[in-house]
């Protein structure tokens, strides 16, 4: 897993600020609630791609597997929350995903390429944050977050490979656009803590 994590660190434009890790430790109930929302949204995104791109067999297979895994993770987060007496509730969404998606082109094949790049970045950032948080958490949460690293790393790779396939060539130019946007979203302060927020003001 060390090699995969190093690859993710190389892929992302920056590391999560230490201040965000401190925020997460101070808001662990909120972190779990938003983590559950993130897993559910990830499954929904995968299913949406399956409905929209019916003729892409490789995408259908990878997104089907990804959706199942994300829903399983959702169930696991809910189980941890239930044991801790944390109620699953509505949250306002973080600006992170919307901030990335505002750069997505409106027409295919560019739209598909960009949506897949966004998926790769979100999965990679999730993996990076699980790894950054694990050493600071209690044993149950640390073991759970460590257990997620392998699948999240594979999800990032799957999204990136599908983006290159849809583009018919490397996607470095588009990646640069989204990496710069992601750096801003991760490093700039936020008013509300979320799993993908920047550090709190």
PDB file of C-alpha atoms in Angstrom:
ATOM      1  CA  UNK A   1       0.000   0.000   0.000  1.00  0.00           C
ATOM      2  CA  UNK A   2       2.966   2.318   0.537  1.00  0.00           C
ATOM      3  CA  UNK A   3       3.689   2.453  -3.202  1.00  0.00           C
ATOM      4  CA  UNK A   4       0.035   3.149  -4.010  1.00  0.00           C
ATOM      5  CA  UNK A   5      -0.109   5.916  -1.418  1.00  0.00           C
ATOM      6  CA  UNK A   6       3.068   7.474  -2.806  1.00  0.00           C
ATOM      7  CA  UNK A   7       1.488   7.395  -6.266  1.00  0.00           C
ATOM      8  CA  UNK A   8      -1.546   9.219  -4.884  1.00  0.00           C
ATOM      9  CA  UNK A   9       0.643  11.828  -3.184  1.00  0.00           C
ATOM     10  CA  UNK A  10       2.393  12.357  -6.524  1.00  0.00           C
ATOM     11  CA  UNK A  11      -0.951  12.606  -8.338  1.00  0.00           C
ATOM     12  CA  UNK A  12      -2.576  15.161  -6.016  1.00  0.00           C
ATOM     13  CA  UNK A  13      -1.466  18.810  -6.184  1.00  0.00           C
ATOM     14  CA  UNK A  14      -0.891  19.127  -2.409  1.00  0.00           C
ATOM     15  CA  UNK A  15      -1.177  17.349   0.931  1.00  0.00           C
ATOM     16  CA  UNK A  16      -4.124  17.904   3.232  1.00  0.00           C
ATOM     17  CA  UNK A  17      -3.291  20.817   5.570  1.00  0.00           C
ATOM     18  CA  UNK A  18      -2.516  19.713   9.124  1.00  0.00           C
ATOM     19  CA  UNK A  19      -5.102  22.178  10.350  1.00  0.00           C
ATOM     20  CA  UNK A  20      -7.815  20.163   8.572  1.00  0.00           C
ATOM     21  CA  UNK A  21      -6.672  17.009  10.407  1.00  0.00           C
ATOM     22  CA  UNK A  22      -7.004  18.916  13.695  1.00  0.00           C
ATOM     23  CA  UNK A  23     -10.496  20.029  12.625  1.00  0.00           C
ATOM     24  CA  UNK A  24     -11.460  16.435  11.822  1.00  0.00           C
ATOM     25  CA  UNK A  25     -10.311  15.199  15.231  1.00  0.00           C
ATOM     26  CA  UNK A  26     -12.367  17.957  16.864  1.00  0.00           C
ATOM     27  CA  UNK A  27     -15.487  17.068  14.800  1.00  0.00           C
ATOM     28  CA  UNK A  28     -15.417  13.270  14.568  1.00  0.00           C
ATOM     29  CA  UNK A  29     -19.208  12.830  14.670  1.00  0.00           C
ATOM     30  CA  UNK A  30     -19.600  15.316  11.816  1.00  0.00           C
ATOM     31  CA  UNK A  31     -16.746  13.634   9.946  1.00  0.00           C
ATOM     32  CA  UNK A  32     -18.550  10.286  10.122  1.00  0.00           C
ATOM     33  CA  UNK A  33     -21.880  11.738   9.008  1.00  0.00           C
ATOM     34  CA  UNK A  34     -20.289  13.447   6.025  1.00  0.00           C
ATOM     35  CA  UNK A  35     -18.199  10.368   5.244  1.00  0.00           C
ATOM     36  CA  UNK A  36     -21.438   8.384   4.979  1.00  0.00           C
ATOM     37  CA  UNK A  37     -22.864  11.005   2.618  1.00  0.00           C
ATOM     38  CA  UNK A  38     -19.683  10.833   0.516  1.00  0.00           C
ATOM     39  CA  UNK A  39     -19.897   7.050   0.151  1.00  0.00           C
ATOM     40  CA  UNK A  40     -23.557   7.255  -0.877  1.00  0.00           C
ATOM     41  CA  UNK A  41     -22.811  10.044  -3.371  1.00  0.00           C
ATOM     42  CA  UNK A  42     -19.909   8.064  -4.833  1.00  0.00           C
ATOM     43  CA  UNK A  43     -22.229   5.120  -5.454  1.00  0.00           C
ATOM     44  CA  UNK A  44     -24.814   7.437  -7.003  1.00  0.00           C
ATOM     45  CA  UNK A  45     -22.215   8.965  -9.333  1.00  0.00           C
ATOM     46  CA  UNK A  46     -21.119   5.519 -10.510  1.00  0.00           C
ATOM     47  CA  UNK A  47     -24.729   4.497 -11.196  1.00  0.00           C
ATOM     48  CA  UNK A  48     -25.393   7.759 -13.062  1.00  0.00           C
ATOM     49  CA  UNK A  49     -22.455   7.035 -15.358  1.00  0.00           C
ATOM     50  CA  UNK A  50     -23.819   3.535 -15.983  1.00  0.00           C
ATOM     51  CA  UNK A  51     -27.200   4.947 -17.009  1.00  0.00           C
ATOM     52  CA  UNK A  52     -25.715   7.630 -19.248  1.00  0.00           C
ATOM     53  CA  UNK A  53     -23.036   5.611 -21.088  1.00  0.00           C
ATOM     54  CA  UNK A  54     -24.737   2.315 -21.941  1.00  0.00           C
ATOM     55  CA  UNK A  55     -22.349   1.412 -24.762  1.00  0.00           C
ATOM     56  CA  UNK A  56     -19.133   1.621 -22.711  1.00  0.00           C
ATOM     57  CA  UNK A  57     -18.670  -1.960 -21.488  1.00  0.00           C
ATOM     58  CA  UNK A  58     -15.512  -1.336 -19.474  1.00  0.00           C
ATOM     59  CA  UNK A  59     -17.089   1.667 -17.756  1.00  0.00           C
ATOM     60  CA  UNK A  60     -20.220  -0.359 -16.961  1.00  0.00           C
ATOM     61  CA  UNK A  61     -18.189  -3.130 -15.345  1.00  0.00           C
ATOM     62  CA  UNK A  62     -15.910  -0.868 -13.326  1.00  0.00           C
ATOM     63  CA  UNK A  63     -18.699   1.441 -12.172  1.00  0.00           C
ATOM     64  CA  UNK A  64     -20.904  -1.503 -11.182  1.00  0.00           C
ATOM     65  CA  UNK A  65     -18.157  -2.852  -8.941  1.00  0.00           C
ATOM     66  CA  UNK A  66     -17.367   0.599  -7.605  1.00  0.00           C
ATOM     67  CA  UNK A  67     -21.016   1.305  -6.735  1.00  0.00           C
ATOM     68  CA  UNK A  68     -21.272  -1.971  -4.800  1.00  0.00           C
ATOM     69  CA  UNK A  69     -18.094  -1.210  -2.864  1.00  0.00           C
ATOM     70  CA  UNK A  70     -19.152   2.339  -2.048  1.00  0.00           C
ATOM     71  CA  UNK A  71     -22.541   1.171  -0.771  1.00  0.00           C
ATOM     72  CA  UNK A  72     -20.772  -1.425   1.377  1.00  0.00           C
ATOM     73  CA  UNK A  73     -18.587   1.328   2.804  1.00  0.00           C
ATOM     74  CA  UNK A  74     -21.741   3.389   3.430  1.00  0.00           C
ATOM     75  CA  UNK A  75     -23.191   0.503   5.436  1.00  0.00           C
ATOM     76  CA  UNK A  76     -19.947   0.149   7.396  1.00  0.00           C
ATOM     77  CA  UNK A  77     -19.881   3.856   8.300  1.00  0.00           C
ATOM     78  CA  UNK A  78     -23.519   3.680   9.412  1.00  0.00           C
ATOM     79  CA  UNK A  79     -22.704   0.676  11.619  1.00  0.00           C
ATOM     80  CA  UNK A  80     -19.852   2.570  13.298  1.00  0.00           C
ATOM     81  CA  UNK A  81     -22.091   5.600  13.777  1.00  0.00           C
ATOM     82  CA  UNK A  82     -24.832   3.455  15.283  1.00  0.00           C
ATOM     83  CA  UNK A  83     -22.434   1.955  17.833  1.00  0.00           C
ATOM     84  CA  UNK A  84     -21.307   5.454  18.794  1.00  0.00           C
ATOM     85  CA  UNK A  85     -24.787   6.898  19.024  1.00  0.00           C
ATOM     86  CA  UNK A  86     -24.199   9.255  16.083  1.00  0.00           C
ATOM     87  CA  UNK A  87     -27.374   9.986  14.119  1.00  0.00           C
ATOM     88  CA  UNK A  88     -27.210  10.053  10.338  1.00  0.00           C
ATOM     89  CA  UNK A  89     -28.670  13.379   9.271  1.00  0.00           C
ATOM     90  CA  UNK A  90     -28.813  15.851   6.391  1.00  0.00           C
ATOM     91  CA  UNK A  91     -25.800  18.092   5.836  1.00  0.00           C
ATOM     92  CA  UNK A  92     -25.256  20.961   3.462  1.00  0.00           C
ATOM     93  CA  UNK A  93     -22.825  19.755   0.774  1.00  0.00           C
ATOM     94  CA  UNK A  94     -19.189  20.812   0.807  1.00  0.00           C
ATOM     95  CA  UNK A  95     -18.060  23.245  -1.873  1.00  0.00           C
ATOM     96  CA  UNK A  96     -15.405  20.723  -2.929  1.00  0.00           C
ATOM     97  CA  UNK A  97     -17.222  18.538  -5.475  1.00  0.00           C
ATOM     98  CA  UNK A  98     -19.218  21.440  -6.906  1.00  0.00           C
ATOM     99  CA  UNK A  99     -16.010  23.468  -7.152  1.00  0.00           C
ATOM    100  CA  UNK A 100     -14.417  20.738  -9.233  1.00  0.00           C
ATOM    101  CA  UNK A 101     -17.483  20.105 -11.384  1.00  0.00           C
ATOM    102  CA  UNK A 102     -17.811  23.733 -12.446  1.00  0.00           C
ATOM    103  CA  UNK A 103     -14.834  23.082 -14.759  1.00  0.00           C
ATOM    104  CA  UNK A 104     -16.494  20.090 -16.462  1.00  0.00           C
ATOM    105  CA  UNK A 105     -17.207  20.648 -20.152  1.00  0.00           C
ATOM    106  CA  UNK A 106     -20.835  20.462 -21.244  1.00  0.00           C
ATOM    107  CA  UNK A 107     -20.567  18.227 -24.328  1.00  0.00           C
ATOM    108  CA  UNK A 108     -19.259  14.694 -24.821  1.00  0.00           C
ATOM    109  CA  UNK A 109     -16.704  13.242 -25.146  1.00  0.00           C
ATOM    110  CA  UNK A 110     -15.160  16.114 -23.163  1.00  0.00           C
ATOM    111  CA  UNK A 111     -17.853  15.921 -20.513  1.00  0.00           C
ATOM    112  CA  UNK A 112     -17.207  12.228 -19.821  1.00  0.00           C
ATOM    113  CA  UNK A 113     -13.446  12.739 -19.710  1.00  0.00           C
ATOM    114  CA  UNK A 114     -13.818  15.562 -17.188  1.00  0.00           C
ATOM    115  CA  UNK A 115     -16.360  13.748 -14.992  1.00  0.00           C
ATOM    116  CA  UNK A 116     -14.007  10.766 -14.809  1.00  0.00           C
ATOM    117  CA  UNK A 117     -11.055  13.019 -13.929  1.00  0.00           C
ATOM    118  CA  UNK A 118     -13.129  14.582 -11.140  1.00  0.00           C
ATOM    119  CA  UNK A 119     -13.933  11.079  -9.902  1.00  0.00           C
ATOM    120  CA  UNK A 120     -10.240  10.174  -9.888  1.00  0.00           C
ATOM    121  CA  UNK A 121      -9.313  13.281  -7.904  1.00  0.00           C
ATOM    122  CA  UNK A 122     -12.074  12.804  -5.328  1.00  0.00           C
ATOM    123  CA  UNK A 123     -11.144   9.149  -4.779  1.00  0.00           C
ATOM    124  CA  UNK A 124      -7.446  10.004  -4.521  1.00  0.00           C
ATOM    125  CA  UNK A 125      -8.133  12.777  -2.008  1.00  0.00           C
ATOM    126  CA  UNK A 126     -10.333  10.475   0.049  1.00  0.00           C
ATOM    127  CA  UNK A 127      -7.545   7.890   0.128  1.00  0.00           C
ATOM    128  CA  UNK A 128      -4.982  10.525   1.120  1.00  0.00           C
ATOM    129  CA  UNK A 129      -7.200  11.765   3.947  1.00  0.00           C
ATOM    130  CA  UNK A 130      -7.924   8.276   5.279  1.00  0.00           C
ATOM    131  CA  UNK A 131      -4.177   7.674   5.464  1.00  0.00           C
ATOM    132  CA  UNK A 132      -3.508  11.064   7.076  1.00  0.00           C
ATOM    133  CA  UNK A 133      -6.222  10.554   9.711  1.00  0.00           C
ATOM    134  CA  UNK A 134      -5.605   6.912  10.646  1.00  0.00           C
ATOM    135  CA  UNK A 135      -2.578   7.457  12.947  1.00  0.00           C
ATOM    136  CA  UNK A 136      -4.591   9.946  15.060  1.00  0.00           C
ATOM    137  CA  UNK A 137      -7.821   7.940  15.497  1.00  0.00           C
ATOM    138  CA  UNK A 138      -9.001   5.314  17.969  1.00  0.00           C
ATOM    139  CA  UNK A 139      -8.264   1.707  17.024  1.00  0.00           C
ATOM    140  CA  UNK A 140     -11.692   0.961  15.529  1.00  0.00           C
ATOM    141  CA  UNK A 141     -11.755   3.994  13.241  1.00  0.00           C
ATOM    142  CA  UNK A 142      -8.053   3.706  12.402  1.00  0.00           C
ATOM    143  CA  UNK A 143      -8.482   0.081  11.331  1.00  0.00           C
ATOM    144  CA  UNK A 144     -11.566   0.958   9.287  1.00  0.00           C
ATOM    145  CA  UNK A 145      -9.958   3.886   7.487  1.00  0.00           C
ATOM    146  CA  UNK A 146      -6.822   1.859   6.812  1.00  0.00           C
ATOM    147  CA  UNK A 147      -8.996  -0.920   5.362  1.00  0.00           C
ATOM    148  CA  UNK A 148     -10.482   1.553   2.867  1.00  0.00           C
ATOM    149  CA  UNK A 149      -7.146   2.604   1.379  1.00  0.00           C
ATOM    150  CA  UNK A 150      -6.780  -0.260  -1.083  1.00  0.00           C
ATOM    151  CA  UNK A 151     -10.235   0.091  -2.649  1.00  0.00           C
ATOM    152  CA  UNK A 152     -10.071   3.909  -2.791  1.00  0.00           C
ATOM    153  CA  UNK A 153      -6.680   3.720  -4.496  1.00  0.00           C
ATOM    154  CA  UNK A 154      -8.078   1.283  -7.056  1.00  0.00           C
ATOM    155  CA  UNK A 155     -11.114   3.501  -7.650  1.00  0.00           C
ATOM    156  CA  UNK A 156      -8.845   6.456  -8.442  1.00  0.00           C
ATOM    157  CA  UNK A 157      -6.868   4.322 -10.905  1.00  0.00           C
ATOM    158  CA  UNK A 158     -10.048   3.014 -12.539  1.00  0.00           C
ATOM    159  CA  UNK A 159     -11.412   6.510 -13.065  1.00  0.00           C
ATOM    160  CA  UNK A 160      -8.139   7.744 -14.514  1.00  0.00           C
ATOM    161  CA  UNK A 161      -7.812   4.812 -16.932  1.00  0.00           C
ATOM    162  CA  UNK A 162     -11.403   5.291 -18.090  1.00  0.00           C
ATOM    163  CA  UNK A 163     -10.736   9.009 -18.643  1.00  0.00           C
ATOM    164  CA  UNK A 164      -7.718   8.215 -20.837  1.00  0.00           C
ATOM    165  CA  UNK A 165      -9.770   5.626 -22.726  1.00  0.00           C
ATOM    166  CA  UNK A 166     -12.592   8.110 -23.318  1.00  0.00           C
ATOM    167  CA  UNK A 167     -10.080  10.741 -24.439  1.00  0.00           C
ATOM    168  CA  UNK A 168      -8.173   8.350 -26.680  1.00  0.00           C
ATOM    169  CA  UNK A 169      -4.923   9.764 -25.298  1.00  0.00           C
ATOM    170  CA  UNK A 170      -3.339  10.985 -22.034  1.00  0.00           C
ATOM    171  CA  UNK A 171      -5.376  13.578 -20.132  1.00  0.00           C
ATOM    172  CA  UNK A 172      -2.517  15.657 -18.710  1.00  0.00           C
ATOM    173  CA  UNK A 173      -3.861  18.965 -20.018  1.00  0.00           C
ATOM    174  CA  UNK A 174      -7.302  18.512 -18.436  1.00  0.00           C
ATOM    175  CA  UNK A 175      -5.778  17.070 -15.286  1.00  0.00           C
ATOM    176  CA  UNK A 176      -3.774  20.259 -14.836  1.00  0.00           C
ATOM    177  CA  UNK A 177      -6.994  22.313 -14.823  1.00  0.00           C
ATOM    178  CA  UNK A 178      -8.640  20.166 -12.162  1.00  0.00           C
ATOM    179  CA  UNK A 179      -5.510  19.762 -10.044  1.00  0.00           C
ATOM    180  CA  UNK A 180      -5.156  23.534  -9.768  1.00  0.00           C
ATOM    181  CA  UNK A 181      -8.829  23.902  -8.851  1.00  0.00           C
ATOM    182  CA  UNK A 182      -8.470  21.138  -6.259  1.00  0.00           C
ATOM    183  CA  UNK A 183      -5.432  22.750  -4.649  1.00  0.00           C
ATOM    184  CA  UNK A 184      -7.433  25.924  -4.061  1.00  0.00           C
ATOM    185  CA  UNK A 185     -10.397  24.009  -2.619  1.00  0.00           C
ATOM    186  CA  UNK A 186      -8.167  22.007  -0.247  1.00  0.00           C
ATOM    187  CA  UNK A 187      -5.955  24.843   0.938  1.00  0.00           C
ATOM    188  CA  UNK A 188      -8.416  27.744   1.223  1.00  0.00           C
ATOM    189  CA  UNK A 189     -10.247  28.073   4.560  1.00  0.00           C
ATOM    190  CA  UNK A 190     -13.867  26.936   4.865  1.00  0.00           C
ATOM    191  CA  UNK A 191     -16.742  28.068   7.061  1.00  0.00           C
ATOM    192  CA  UNK A 192     -18.001  24.511   7.689  1.00  0.00           C
ATOM    193  CA  UNK A 193     -16.096  21.299   8.340  1.00  0.00           C
ATOM    194  CA  UNK A 194     -16.681  18.521   5.846  1.00  0.00           C
ATOM    195  CA  UNK A 195     -14.691  15.438   4.844  1.00  0.00           C
ATOM    196  CA  UNK A 196     -13.523  17.270   1.706  1.00  0.00           C
ATOM    197  CA  UNK A 197     -13.475  20.811   3.094  1.00  0.00           C
ATOM    198  CA  UNK A 198     -10.500  23.075   3.475  1.00  0.00           C
ATOM    199  CA  UNK A 199      -9.319  23.953   6.985  1.00  0.00           C
ATOM    200  CA  UNK A 200     -11.782  25.882   9.096  1.00  0.00           C
ATOM    201  CA  UNK A 201     -11.468  29.646   9.367  1.00  0.00           C
TER     202      UNK A 201
END
